[in-house]
PDB file of C-alpha atoms (C1' of nucleotides) in Angstrom:
ATOM      1  CA  MET A   1     102.526 186.280 123.331  1.00 62.00           C
ATOM      2  CA  LEU A   2     102.553 186.785 127.080  1.00 73.00           C
ATOM      3  CA  GLU A   3     102.706 183.080 127.842  1.00 74.00           C
ATOM      4  CA  GLN A   4     105.705 182.752 125.582  1.00 80.00           C
ATOM      5  CA  ASN A   5     107.879 185.400 127.688  1.00 85.00           C
ATOM      6  CA  GLU A   6     106.773 183.797 130.950  1.00 89.00           C
ATOM      7  CA  LEU A   7     108.084 180.188 129.651  1.00 93.00           C
ATOM      8  CA  LYS A   8     111.277 181.612 128.455  1.00 92.00           C
ATOM      9  CA  LYS A   9     112.073 183.587 131.348  1.00 90.00           C
ATOM     10  CA  ALA A  10     111.444 180.385 133.295  1.00 91.00           C
ATOM     11  CA  GLY A  11     114.245 178.612 130.953  1.00 90.00           C
ATOM     12  CA  LEU A  12     111.376 176.281 129.568  1.00 93.00           C
ATOM     13  CA  LYS A  13     111.541 175.887 125.640  1.00 94.00           C
ATOM     14  CA  VAL A  14     108.293 177.116 123.975  1.00 96.00           C
ATOM     15  CA  THR A  15     106.410 174.192 123.039  1.00 96.00           C
ATOM     16  CA  LEU A  16     102.682 173.725 121.852  1.00 96.00           C
ATOM     17  CA  PRO A  17     101.642 171.813 124.976  1.00 97.00           C
ATOM     18  CA  ARG A  18     103.267 174.299 127.638  1.00 97.00           C
ATOM     19  CA  VAL A  19     101.791 177.406 125.892  1.00 96.00           C
ATOM     20  CA  LYS A  20      98.429 175.523 125.620  1.00 97.00           C
ATOM     21  CA  ILE A  21      98.406 174.303 129.059  1.00 97.00           C
ATOM     22  CA  LEU A  22      99.368 177.668 130.475  1.00 97.00           C
ATOM     23  CA  GLU A  23      96.560 179.434 128.498  1.00 96.00           C
ATOM     24  CA  ILE A  24      94.107 177.109 129.828  1.00 97.00           C
ATOM     25  CA  ILE A  25      95.069 177.933 133.759  1.00 97.00           C
ATOM     26  CA  GLU A  26      95.356 181.816 132.863  1.00 95.00           C
ATOM     27  CA  SER A  27      92.010 181.580 131.387  1.00 95.00           C
ATOM     28  CA  ASN A  28      90.341 180.303 134.614  1.00 95.00           C
ATOM     29  CA  PRO A  29      91.863 182.342 137.205  1.00 93.00           C
ATOM     30  CA  ASP A  30      89.273 181.206 139.763  1.00 92.00           C
ATOM     31  CA  TRP A  31      89.322 177.414 139.221  1.00 94.00           C
ATOM     32  CA  HIS A  32      91.897 175.298 141.049  1.00 95.00           C
ATOM     33  CA  MET A  33      92.525 172.761 138.546  1.00 97.00           C
ATOM     34  CA  SER A  34      93.847 169.520 138.796  1.00 97.00           C
ATOM     35  CA  ALA A  35      95.968 167.354 136.061  1.00 97.00           C
ATOM     36  CA  GLU A  36      92.928 165.520 134.776  1.00 97.00           C
ATOM     37  CA  ASP A  37      90.851 169.001 134.473  1.00 97.00           C
ATOM     38  CA  VAL A  38      93.276 170.538 132.446  1.00 98.00           C
ATOM     39  CA  TYR A  39      93.609 167.068 130.520  1.00 97.00           C
ATOM     40  CA  LYS A  40      89.982 167.348 129.700  1.00 97.00           C
ATOM     41  CA  GLU A  41      89.918 171.115 128.730  1.00 97.00           C
ATOM     42  CA  LEU A  42      92.501 170.380 126.264  1.00 96.00           C
ATOM     43  CA  LEU A  43      90.326 167.571 124.882  1.00 95.00           C
ATOM     44  CA  ASN A  44      87.440 169.971 124.907  1.00 94.00           C
ATOM     45  CA  ARG A  45      89.350 172.606 122.657  1.00 95.00           C
ATOM     46  CA  GLY A  46      90.536 169.708 120.412  1.00 93.00           C
ATOM     47  CA  ASP A  47      94.215 169.975 121.416  1.00 94.00           C
ATOM     48  CA  ASP A  48      95.949 166.538 121.408  1.00 91.00           C
ATOM     49  CA  VAL A  49      98.047 166.447 124.441  1.00 96.00           C
ATOM     50  CA  GLY A  50      98.708 163.214 126.221  1.00 96.00           C
ATOM     51  CA  LEU A  51      97.891 163.073 130.102  1.00 98.00           C
ATOM     52  CA  ALA A  52     101.697 162.286 130.764  1.00 98.00           C
ATOM     53  CA  THR A  53     102.730 165.398 129.656  1.00 98.00           C
ATOM     54  CA  VAL A  54     100.074 167.446 131.380  1.00 98.00           C
ATOM     55  CA  TYR A  55     101.628 165.920 134.782  1.00 98.00           C
ATOM     56  CA  ARG A  56     105.156 166.693 133.407  1.00 98.00           C
ATOM     57  CA  VAL A  57     104.350 170.364 132.592  1.00 98.00           C
ATOM     58  CA  LEU A  58     102.356 171.477 135.736  1.00 98.00           C
ATOM     59  CA  THR A  59     105.377 169.823 137.529  1.00 97.00           C
ATOM     60  CA  GLN A  60     107.768 171.853 135.829  1.00 97.00           C
ATOM     61  CA  PHE A  61     105.631 175.139 136.205  1.00 97.00           C
ATOM     62  CA  GLU A  62     105.433 174.253 139.861  1.00 97.00           C
ATOM     63  CA  ALA A  63     109.277 174.330 140.053  1.00 95.00           C
ATOM     64  CA  ALA A  64     109.698 177.324 138.178  1.00 95.00           C
ATOM     65  CA  ASP A  65     107.122 179.262 140.287  1.00 95.00           C
ATOM     66  CA  ILE A  66     104.614 179.811 138.015  1.00 96.00           C
ATOM     67  CA  LEU A  67     102.357 177.290 139.754  1.00 96.00           C
ATOM     68  CA  LYS A  68     101.444 176.492 143.192  1.00 96.00           C
ATOM     69  CA  ARG A  69     100.289 173.036 144.288  1.00 96.00           C
ATOM     70  CA  HIS A  70      97.588 172.276 146.884  1.00 95.00           C
ATOM     71  CA  GLN A  71      96.491 169.022 148.014  1.00 92.00           C
ATOM     72  CA  PHE A  72      93.080 170.012 150.019  1.00 89.00           C
ATOM     73  CA  GLU A  73      91.409 166.438 150.942  1.00 81.00           C
ATOM     74  CA  GLY A  74      90.814 163.697 148.411  1.00 79.00           C
ATOM     75  CA  GLY A  75      94.315 162.819 147.004  1.00 85.00           C
ATOM     76  CA  LYS A  76      94.470 164.810 143.908  1.00 93.00           C
ATOM     77  CA  SER A  77      96.683 167.807 143.379  1.00 96.00           C
ATOM     78  CA  VAL A  78      95.305 171.247 142.194  1.00 97.00           C
ATOM     79  CA  PHE A  79      97.176 174.156 140.904  1.00 97.00           C
ATOM     80  CA  GLU A  80      96.986 177.627 141.001  1.00 97.00           C
ATOM     81  CA  LEU A  81      98.728 180.672 139.300  1.00 96.00           C
ATOM     82  CA  ILE A  82     101.358 182.189 141.937  1.00 95.00           C
ATOM     83  CA  SER A  83     100.895 185.579 140.063  1.00 93.00           C
ATOM     84  CA  LYS A  84      97.523 185.551 142.021  1.00 92.00           C
ATOM     85  CA  GLY A  85      99.551 186.571 145.114  1.00 92.00           C
ATOM     86  CA  ASP A  86      99.742 185.034 148.821  1.00 93.00           C
ATOM     87  CA  HIS A  87      96.415 183.448 150.166  1.00 96.00           C
ATOM     88  CA  ASP A  88      94.938 180.746 151.586  1.00 97.00           C
ATOM     89  CA  HIS A  89      91.740 178.703 151.176  1.00 97.00           C
ATOM     90  CA  LEU A  90      88.409 177.772 152.481  1.00 96.00           C
ATOM     91  CA  VAL A  91      86.903 174.569 151.383  1.00 95.00           C
ATOM     92  CA  CYS A  92      83.409 173.668 151.308  1.00 94.00           C
ATOM     93  CA  ILE A  93      83.189 169.965 152.400  1.00 91.00           C
ATOM     94  CA  LYS A  94      79.573 169.774 150.474  1.00 89.00           C
ATOM     95  CA  THR A  95      80.003 171.449 147.432  1.00 89.00           C
ATOM     96  CA  GLY A  96      83.741 171.570 146.786  1.00 89.00           C
ATOM     97  CA  LEU A  97      83.583 175.439 146.345  1.00 91.00           C
ATOM     98  CA  VAL A  98      86.891 176.979 147.204  1.00 94.00           C
ATOM     99  CA  GLU A  99      87.181 180.573 148.344  1.00 96.00           C
ATOM    100  CA  GLU A 100      90.545 182.526 149.176  1.00 96.00           C
ATOM    101  CA  PHE A 101      91.276 184.870 151.859  1.00 97.00           C
ATOM    102  CA  HIS A 102      94.541 186.920 153.212  1.00 97.00           C
ATOM    103  CA  ASP A 103      94.918 187.274 156.736  1.00 97.00           C
ATOM    104  CA  PRO A 104      98.267 189.185 157.894  1.00 97.00           C
ATOM    105  CA  VAL A 105      97.756 188.203 161.676  1.00 97.00           C
ATOM    106  CA  ILE A 106      97.826 184.462 160.952  1.00 98.00           C
ATOM    107  CA  GLN A 107     100.935 185.106 158.580  1.00 97.00           C
ATOM    108  CA  GLU A 108     102.688 186.848 161.201  1.00 97.00           C
ATOM    109  CA  ARG A 109     101.779 184.280 164.006  1.00 98.00           C
ATOM    110  CA  VAL A 110     103.049 181.511 161.803  1.00 98.00           C
ATOM    111  CA  ALA A 111     106.516 183.381 161.256  1.00 98.00           C
ATOM    112  CA  ALA A 112     106.650 183.867 165.001  1.00 98.00           C
ATOM    113  CA  ILE A 113     105.889 180.006 165.826  1.00 98.00           C
ATOM    114  CA  ALA A 114     108.324 178.603 163.267  1.00 98.00           C
ATOM    115  CA  GLU A 115     111.173 180.995 164.847  1.00 97.00           C
ATOM    116  CA  GLN A 116     110.320 179.878 168.014  1.00 97.00           C
ATOM    117  CA  HIS A 117     110.467 176.130 167.140  1.00 97.00           C
ATOM    118  CA  GLY A 118     114.056 176.872 165.487  1.00 97.00           C
ATOM    119  CA  PHE A 119     112.661 176.404 161.955  1.00 97.00           C
ATOM    120  CA  ASP A 120     113.687 178.541 159.041  1.00 97.00           C
ATOM    121  CA  LEU A 121     110.046 179.184 157.699  1.00 97.00           C
ATOM    122  CA  THR A 122     109.803 177.832 154.182  1.00 94.00           C
ATOM    123  CA  ASP A 123     106.201 177.702 153.603  1.00 95.00           C
ATOM    124  CA  TYR A 124     102.929 176.805 155.049  1.00 96.00           C
ATOM    125  CA  SER A 125      99.500 175.512 154.224  1.00 96.00           C
ATOM    126  CA  LEU A 126      96.126 176.615 155.715  1.00 97.00           C
ATOM    127  CA  VAL A 127      93.150 175.379 154.803  1.00 97.00           C
ATOM    128  CA  ILE A 128      89.730 175.801 156.587  1.00 97.00           C
ATOM    129  CA  TYR A 129      87.067 173.298 155.905  1.00 96.00           C
ATOM    130  CA  GLY A 130      83.301 174.133 156.493  1.00 95.00           C
ATOM    131  CA  ILE A 131      79.865 174.140 155.210  1.00 95.00           C
ATOM    132  CA  SER A 132      79.329 177.314 152.784  1.00 94.00           C
ATOM    133  CA  ASP A 133      76.043 179.098 152.680  1.00 92.00           C
ATOM    134  CA  GLN A 134      75.128 177.904 149.337  1.00 89.00           C
ATOM    135  CA  ALA A 135      75.339 174.178 150.460  1.00 84.00           C
ATOM    136  CA  LYS A 136      73.051 175.076 153.604  1.00 78.00           C
ATOM    137  CA  ASN A 137      70.445 176.508 151.459  1.00 82.00           C
ATOM    138  CA  LYS A 138      70.293 173.793 149.282  1.00 68.00           C
ATOM    139  CA  LYS A 139      69.700 171.560 152.111  1.00 53.00           C
ATOM    140  CA  LYS A 140      66.463 173.511 153.011  1.00 46.00           C
TER     141      LYS A 140
ATOM    142  CA  MET B   1      91.677 146.928 179.301  1.00 62.00           C
ATOM    143  CA  LEU B   2      91.336 150.684 178.488  1.00 71.00           C
ATOM    144  CA  GLU B   3      91.461 150.097 174.956  1.00 74.00           C
ATOM    145  CA  GLN B   4      88.502 147.780 175.074  1.00 78.00           C
ATOM    146  CA  ASN B   5      86.352 150.305 176.629  1.00 83.00           C
ATOM    147  CA  GLU B   6      87.615 152.890 173.927  1.00 88.00           C
ATOM    148  CA  LEU B   7      86.290 150.213 171.118  1.00 93.00           C
ATOM    149  CA  LYS B   8      83.096 149.229 172.797  1.00 92.00           C
ATOM    150  CA  LYS B   9      82.309 153.068 173.402  1.00 89.00           C
ATOM    151  CA  ALA B  10      82.847 153.553 169.735  1.00 90.00           C
ATOM    152  CA  GLY B  11      80.556 150.570 169.071  1.00 90.00           C
ATOM    153  CA  LEU B  12      83.479 148.438 167.492  1.00 92.00           C
ATOM    154  CA  LYS B  13      83.633 144.968 168.203  1.00 94.00           C
ATOM    155  CA  VAL B  14      86.812 144.193 170.468  1.00 96.00           C
ATOM    156  CA  THR B  15      88.820 142.013 168.176  1.00 96.00           C
ATOM    157  CA  LEU B  16      92.433 141.307 168.402  1.00 96.00           C
ATOM    158  CA  PRO B  17      93.643 143.356 165.325  1.00 97.00           C
ATOM    159  CA  ARG B  18      91.758 146.528 166.784  1.00 97.00           C
ATOM    160  CA  VAL B  19      93.276 146.000 170.246  1.00 96.00           C
ATOM    161  CA  LYS B  20      96.630 145.460 168.967  1.00 96.00           C
ATOM    162  CA  ILE B  21      96.738 148.559 166.458  1.00 97.00           C
ATOM    163  CA  LEU B  22      95.385 150.540 169.255  1.00 97.00           C
ATOM    164  CA  GLU B  23      97.845 149.548 171.775  1.00 96.00           C
ATOM    165  CA  ILE B  24     100.593 150.306 169.041  1.00 97.00           C
ATOM    166  CA  ILE B  25      99.434 154.070 168.578  1.00 97.00           C
ATOM    167  CA  GLU B  26      99.211 154.656 172.486  1.00 96.00           C
ATOM    168  CA  SER B  27     102.451 153.552 173.116  1.00 95.00           C
ATOM    169  CA  ASN B  28     103.923 155.914 170.467  1.00 95.00           C
ATOM    170  CA  PRO B  29     102.101 159.194 171.066  1.00 94.00           C
ATOM    171  CA  ASP B  30     104.786 161.451 169.805  1.00 93.00           C
ATOM    172  CA  TRP B  31     104.970 159.405 166.627  1.00 94.00           C
ATOM    173  CA  HIS B  32     102.827 160.283 163.572  1.00 96.00           C
ATOM    174  CA  MET B  33     102.278 156.760 162.052  1.00 97.00           C
ATOM    175  CA  SER B  34     101.484 155.804 158.837  1.00 97.00           C
ATOM    176  CA  ALA B  35      99.696 152.550 158.060  1.00 97.00           C
ATOM    177  CA  GLU B  36     102.546 151.080 156.760  1.00 97.00           C
ATOM    178  CA  ASP B  37     104.073 151.915 160.109  1.00 97.00           C
ATOM    179  CA  VAL B  38     101.794 150.226 161.919  1.00 98.00           C
ATOM    180  CA  TYR B  39     101.749 147.442 160.017  1.00 98.00           C
ATOM    181  CA  LYS B  40     105.474 146.987 160.255  1.00 97.00           C
ATOM    182  CA  GLU B  41     105.068 147.669 164.044  1.00 97.00           C
ATOM    183  CA  LEU B  42     102.772 144.739 164.155  1.00 96.00           C
ATOM    184  CA  LEU B  43     105.344 142.387 162.506  1.00 95.00           C
ATOM    185  CA  ASN B  44     108.018 143.404 164.881  1.00 94.00           C
ATOM    186  CA  ARG B  45     105.917 142.159 167.886  1.00 95.00           C
ATOM    187  CA  GLY B  46     104.943 138.704 165.831  1.00 93.00           C
ATOM    188  CA  ASP B  47     101.276 139.694 165.620  1.00 94.00           C
ATOM    189  CA  ASP B  48     100.125 138.627 162.336  1.00 91.00           C
ATOM    190  CA  VAL B  49      97.537 141.353 161.015  1.00 96.00           C
ATOM    191  CA  GLY B  50      97.174 141.907 157.079  1.00 96.00           C
ATOM    192  CA  LEU B  51      97.875 145.432 155.748  1.00 98.00           C
ATOM    193  CA  ALA B  52      94.455 145.836 154.432  1.00 98.00           C
ATOM    194  CA  THR B  53      92.965 145.294 157.747  1.00 98.00           C
ATOM    195  CA  VAL B  54      95.297 147.743 159.302  1.00 98.00           C
ATOM    196  CA  TYR B  55      93.727 150.168 156.443  1.00 98.00           C
ATOM    197  CA  ARG B  56      90.309 149.494 157.489  1.00 98.00           C
ATOM    198  CA  VAL B  57      91.119 149.683 161.307  1.00 98.00           C
ATOM    199  CA  LEU B  58      92.671 153.091 160.990  1.00 98.00           C
ATOM    200  CA  THR B  59      89.598 154.244 158.870  1.00 97.00           C
ATOM    201  CA  GLN B  60      87.337 152.966 161.240  1.00 97.00           C
ATOM    202  CA  PHE B  61      89.071 154.556 164.287  1.00 97.00           C
ATOM    203  CA  GLU B  62      89.161 158.113 162.323  1.00 97.00           C
ATOM    204  CA  ALA B  63      85.359 157.893 161.695  1.00 95.00           C
ATOM    205  CA  ALA B  64      85.118 157.014 165.434  1.00 95.00           C
ATOM    206  CA  ASP B  65      87.014 160.144 166.448  1.00 95.00           C
ATOM    207  CA  ILE B  66      89.795 158.161 167.926  1.00 96.00           C
ATOM    208  CA  LEU B  67      92.406 159.047 165.464  1.00 96.00           C
ATOM    209  CA  LYS B  68      92.890 162.127 163.278  1.00 96.00           C
ATOM    210  CA  ARG B  69      94.355 161.904 159.770  1.00 96.00           C
ATOM    211  CA  HIS B  70      96.987 164.176 158.499  1.00 95.00           C
ATOM    212  CA  GLN B  71      98.607 164.347 155.045  1.00 92.00           C
ATOM    213  CA  PHE B  72     101.681 166.784 155.347  1.00 89.00           C
ATOM    214  CA  GLU B  73     103.552 166.410 151.797  1.00 81.00           C
ATOM    215  CA  GLY B  74     104.404 163.018 150.351  1.00 80.00           C
ATOM    216  CA  GLY B  75     101.001 161.392 149.663  1.00 85.00           C
ATOM    217  CA  LYS B  76     101.052 159.253 152.799  1.00 93.00           C
ATOM    218  CA  SER B  77      98.139 159.654 155.275  1.00 96.00           C
ATOM    219  CA  VAL B  78      99.397 159.949 158.932  1.00 97.00           C
ATOM    220  CA  PHE B  79      97.482 159.130 162.328  1.00 97.00           C
ATOM    221  CA  GLU B  80      97.487 160.351 165.962  1.00 97.00           C
ATOM    222  CA  LEU B  81      95.553 160.290 168.959  1.00 96.00           C
ATOM    223  CA  ILE B  82      92.772 162.766 169.301  1.00 95.00           C
ATOM    224  CA  SER B  83      93.034 162.423 172.841  1.00 93.00           C
ATOM    225  CA  LYS B  84      96.275 164.603 172.637  1.00 92.00           C
ATOM    226  CA  GLY B  85      94.063 167.472 171.955  1.00 92.00           C
ATOM    227  CA  ASP B  86      94.158 170.372 169.508  1.00 93.00           C
ATOM    228  CA  HIS B  87      97.189 171.376 167.877  1.00 96.00           C
ATOM    229  CA  ASP B  88      98.866 172.130 164.548  1.00 97.00           C
ATOM    230  CA  HIS B  89     101.930 170.865 163.190  1.00 97.00           C
ATOM    231  CA  LEU B  90     105.448 172.202 162.158  1.00 96.00           C
ATOM    232  CA  VAL B  91     107.235 169.828 159.524  1.00 95.00           C
ATOM    233  CA  CYS B  92     110.863 169.965 158.832  1.00 94.00           C
ATOM    234  CA  ILE B  93     111.106 169.416 154.949  1.00 91.00           C
ATOM    235  CA  LYS B  94     114.768 167.808 155.468  1.00 89.00           C
ATOM    236  CA  THR B  95     114.239 165.325 158.302  1.00 89.00           C
ATOM    237  CA  GLY B  96     110.728 164.813 158.460  1.00 89.00           C
ATOM    238  CA  LEU B  97     110.590 165.817 162.117  1.00 91.00           C
ATOM    239  CA  VAL B  98     107.356 167.034 163.051  1.00 94.00           C
ATOM    240  CA  GLU B  99     106.693 169.308 166.144  1.00 96.00           C
ATOM    241  CA  GLU B 100     103.261 170.356 167.661  1.00 96.00           C
ATOM    242  CA  PHE B 101     102.018 173.879 168.668  1.00 97.00           C
ATOM    243  CA  HIS B 102      98.977 175.389 169.992  1.00 97.00           C
ATOM    244  CA  ASP B 103      98.202 178.997 168.821  1.00 97.00           C
ATOM    245  CA  PRO B 104      94.653 180.380 170.187  1.00 97.00           C
ATOM    246  CA  VAL B 105      95.326 183.840 168.210  1.00 97.00           C
ATOM    247  CA  ILE B 106      95.158 181.581 165.061  1.00 98.00           C
ATOM    248  CA  GLN B 107      92.287 179.679 165.913  1.00 97.00           C
ATOM    249  CA  GLU B 108      90.526 182.606 166.493  1.00 97.00           C
ATOM    250  CA  ARG B 109      91.310 184.008 163.215  1.00 98.00           C
ATOM    251  CA  VAL B 110      90.472 181.285 161.526  1.00 98.00           C
ATOM    252  CA  ALA B 111      86.732 181.025 163.353  1.00 98.00           C
ATOM    253  CA  ALA B 112      86.257 184.732 162.434  1.00 98.00           C
ATOM    254  CA  ILE B 113      87.320 184.149 158.570  1.00 98.00           C
ATOM    255  CA  ALA B 114      85.037 181.204 158.561  1.00 98.00           C
ATOM    256  CA  GLU B 115      82.093 183.263 159.610  1.00 97.00           C
ATOM    257  CA  GLN B 116      82.767 186.191 157.425  1.00 97.00           C
ATOM    258  CA  HIS B 117      82.569 183.970 154.332  1.00 97.00           C
ATOM    259  CA  GLY B 118      79.491 182.191 155.440  1.00 97.00           C
ATOM    260  CA  PHE B 119      81.082 178.889 156.294  1.00 97.00           C
ATOM    261  CA  ASP B 120      80.120 176.472 159.300  1.00 97.00           C
ATOM    262  CA  LEU B 121      83.478 175.818 160.332  1.00 97.00           C
ATOM    263  CA  THR B 122      83.859 172.234 160.385  1.00 94.00           C
ATOM    264  CA  ASP B 123      87.565 171.689 160.784  1.00 95.00           C
ATOM    265  CA  TYR B 124      90.971 173.536 159.617  1.00 96.00           C
ATOM    266  CA  SER B 125      94.649 172.325 158.809  1.00 96.00           C
ATOM    267  CA  LEU B 126      97.751 174.525 159.441  1.00 97.00           C
ATOM    268  CA  VAL B 127     100.715 173.001 158.662  1.00 97.00           C
ATOM    269  CA  ILE B 128     103.877 175.222 158.759  1.00 97.00           C
ATOM    270  CA  TYR B 129     107.321 173.555 156.426  1.00 96.00           C
ATOM    271  CA  GLY B 130     110.608 174.764 157.463  1.00 96.00           C
ATOM    272  CA  ILE B 131     113.993 173.378 157.916  1.00 95.00           C
ATOM    273  CA  SER B 132     114.542 172.456 161.742  1.00 94.00           C
ATOM    274  CA  ASP B 133     117.773 173.286 163.957  1.00 92.00           C
ATOM    275  CA  GLN B 134     118.891 169.894 163.825  1.00 89.00           C
ATOM    276  CA  ALA B 135     118.647 169.864 159.985  1.00 82.00           C
ATOM    277  CA  LYS B 136     120.897 173.254 159.847  1.00 77.00           C
ATOM    278  CA  ASN B 137     123.334 171.860 162.314  1.00 81.00           C
ATOM    279  CA  LYS B 138     123.974 168.703 160.466  1.00 66.00           C
ATOM    280  CA  LYS B 139     124.638 170.462 157.173  1.00 53.00           C
ATOM    281  CA  LYS B 140     127.487 172.439 158.597  1.00 46.00           C
TER     282      LYS B 140
ATOM    283  C1'  DT C   1     120.818 168.824 113.026  1.00 69.47           C
ATOM    284  C1'  DT C   2     120.385 168.104 117.718  1.00 69.47           C
ATOM    285  C1'  DC C   3     118.496 167.183 121.848  1.00 69.47           C
ATOM    286  C1'  DA C   4     114.675 168.394 124.903  1.00 69.47           C
ATOM    287  C1'  DG C   5     110.136 167.478 124.573  1.00 69.47           C
ATOM    288  C1'  DT C   6     106.284 164.367 123.665  1.00 69.47           C
ATOM    289  C1'  DG C   7     102.699 160.245 123.391  1.00 69.47           C
ATOM    290  C1'  DC C   8     101.857 155.831 124.797  1.00 69.47           C
ATOM    291  C1'  DA C   9     101.660 152.116 127.483  1.00 69.47           C
ATOM    292  C1'  DA C  10     103.384 149.864 131.339  1.00 69.47           C
ATOM    293  C1'  DA C  11     105.108 150.598 136.145  1.00 69.47           C
ATOM    294  C1'  DC C  12     104.247 152.448 140.608  1.00 69.47           C
ATOM    295  C1'  DG C  13     102.699 153.233 145.356  1.00 69.47           C
ATOM    296  C1'  DA C  14      99.287 153.985 148.358  1.00 69.47           C
ATOM    297  C1'  DT C  15      94.754 152.599 149.306  1.00 69.47           C
ATOM    298  C1'  DT C  16      90.292 150.041 148.643  1.00 69.47           C
ATOM    299  C1'  DT C  17      87.499 146.073 147.565  1.00 69.47           C
ATOM    300  C1'  DG C  18      85.678 141.029 146.260  1.00 69.47           C
ATOM    301  C1'  DC C  19      85.459 136.952 148.651  1.00 69.47           C
ATOM    302  C1'  DA C  20      85.773 132.679 151.295  1.00 69.47           C
ATOM    303  C1'  DC C  21      87.196 131.919 155.776  1.00 69.47           C
ATOM    304  C1'  DC C  22      87.406 133.003 161.000  1.00 69.47           C
ATOM    305  C1'  DG C  23      86.174 134.481 165.768  1.00 69.47           C
ATOM    306  C1'  DT C  24      83.625 137.566 168.638  1.00 69.47           C
ATOM    307  C1'  DA C  25      79.154 138.214 170.930  1.00 69.47           C
TER     308       DA C  25
ATOM    309  C1'  DT D   1      75.023 130.331 165.925  1.00 69.47           C
ATOM    310  C1'  DA D   2      75.155 134.358 163.180  1.00 69.47           C
ATOM    311  C1'  DC D   3      77.337 138.106 161.216  1.00 69.47           C
ATOM    312  C1'  DG D   4      80.538 141.444 161.687  1.00 69.47           C
ATOM    313  C1'  DG D   5      85.670 141.192 161.134  1.00 69.47           C
ATOM    314  C1'  DT D   6      89.892 139.388 158.708  1.00 69.47           C
ATOM    315  C1'  DG D   7      93.520 137.857 155.220  1.00 69.47           C
ATOM    316  C1'  DC D   8      94.892 137.594 150.876  1.00 69.47           C
ATOM    317  C1'  DA D   9      94.973 138.877 146.324  1.00 69.47           C
ATOM    318  C1'  DA D  10      93.315 141.666 142.594  1.00 69.47           C
ATOM    319  C1'  DA D  11      91.567 146.095 141.540  1.00 69.47           C
ATOM    320  C1'  DT D  12      91.812 151.336 141.404  1.00 69.47           C
ATOM    321  C1'  DC D  13      93.287 155.847 141.377  1.00 69.47           C
ATOM    322  C1'  DG D  14      96.466 159.247 140.925  1.00 69.47           C
ATOM    323  C1'  DT D  15     100.712 160.246 139.270  1.00 69.47           C
ATOM    324  C1'  DT D  16     105.517 158.776 137.364  1.00 69.47           C
ATOM    325  C1'  DT D  17     108.623 156.762 134.003  1.00 69.47           C
ATOM    326  C1'  DG D  18     111.012 154.056 129.804  1.00 69.47           C
ATOM    327  C1'  DC D  19     111.331 154.592 125.386  1.00 69.47           C
ATOM    328  C1'  DA D  20     111.342 155.434 120.462  1.00 69.47           C
ATOM    329  C1'  DC D  21     109.634 159.402 118.060  1.00 69.47           C
ATOM    330  C1'  DT D  22     109.166 164.603 116.950  1.00 69.47           C
ATOM    331  C1'  DG D  23     109.725 169.581 116.886  1.00 69.47           C
ATOM    332  C1'  DA D  24     111.899 173.819 118.432  1.00 69.47           C
ATOM    333  C1'  DA D  25     116.062 176.376 118.157  1.00 69.47           C
TER     334       DA D  25
END
DNA sequence: TTCAGTGCAAACGATTTGCACCGTA
DNA sequence: TACGGTGCAAATCGTTTGCACTGAA
């Protein structure tokens, strides 16, 4: 139900693939999923959706401001719900673990720097790379 | 001459392709070059180096801490000399213009956030996207 | 009914790799 | 001379696209 409203609001026809993909992403709010991840999840659920459609739908959702695309390192794009709100990311280079944080001081500095350089701020990307506690404990 | 020392210091045999590629990058300190850019520059100079070698050499330079790789948006990697020192980037989404800045406040916050989350800070990436003055003036 | 949406396979662009030859140390 | 380095072409990987078919409004 909820998905249908979101889709209509975005001017997207309510189709099975779109509803299913949105369901999957909304049911994994802590997981930054790639197109491949979503595709596999669909297969797991027995839903028959082509990989090309997953890519198309994710791109449409990004354009509709339902999802935000991130690159991190490693070539592949990952997506997360915009409704989760503003935040940046910490990525563990050993485990791939992704954590989120929100820092007003940084946001303020970013806005100030953009202005100083004569840029109309559109967006910014901040990713902190490091080795998480978990990864360190495993090593011992 | 200088290039030869840099290469030896990095444990890399001093070969023609490596010297030439390093020369090109050092002679364009304000240009964030892609593998393709370097390759074309080599062709312009009449040097016959394969694109595969450019990729291999750039990757080796990255591993040797001579270059830093950035992704920005658009899929392709660009490289710049590490010897230029610490800085982050502003990228104009209209023109592709790249400017650099250095902000101690942000660096301090990044370190603090990593620590709070139990991450050993390895690196971070901050890119501010916006529309530069130049792009705005063109539009008028 | 109609046209946007979809599945499939082929096309793509950036990057990597296998292999035989070449040039530094 | 020996072995790492190189050029070329083929292979990969994530992603996009052409086309005929399908299903939501």
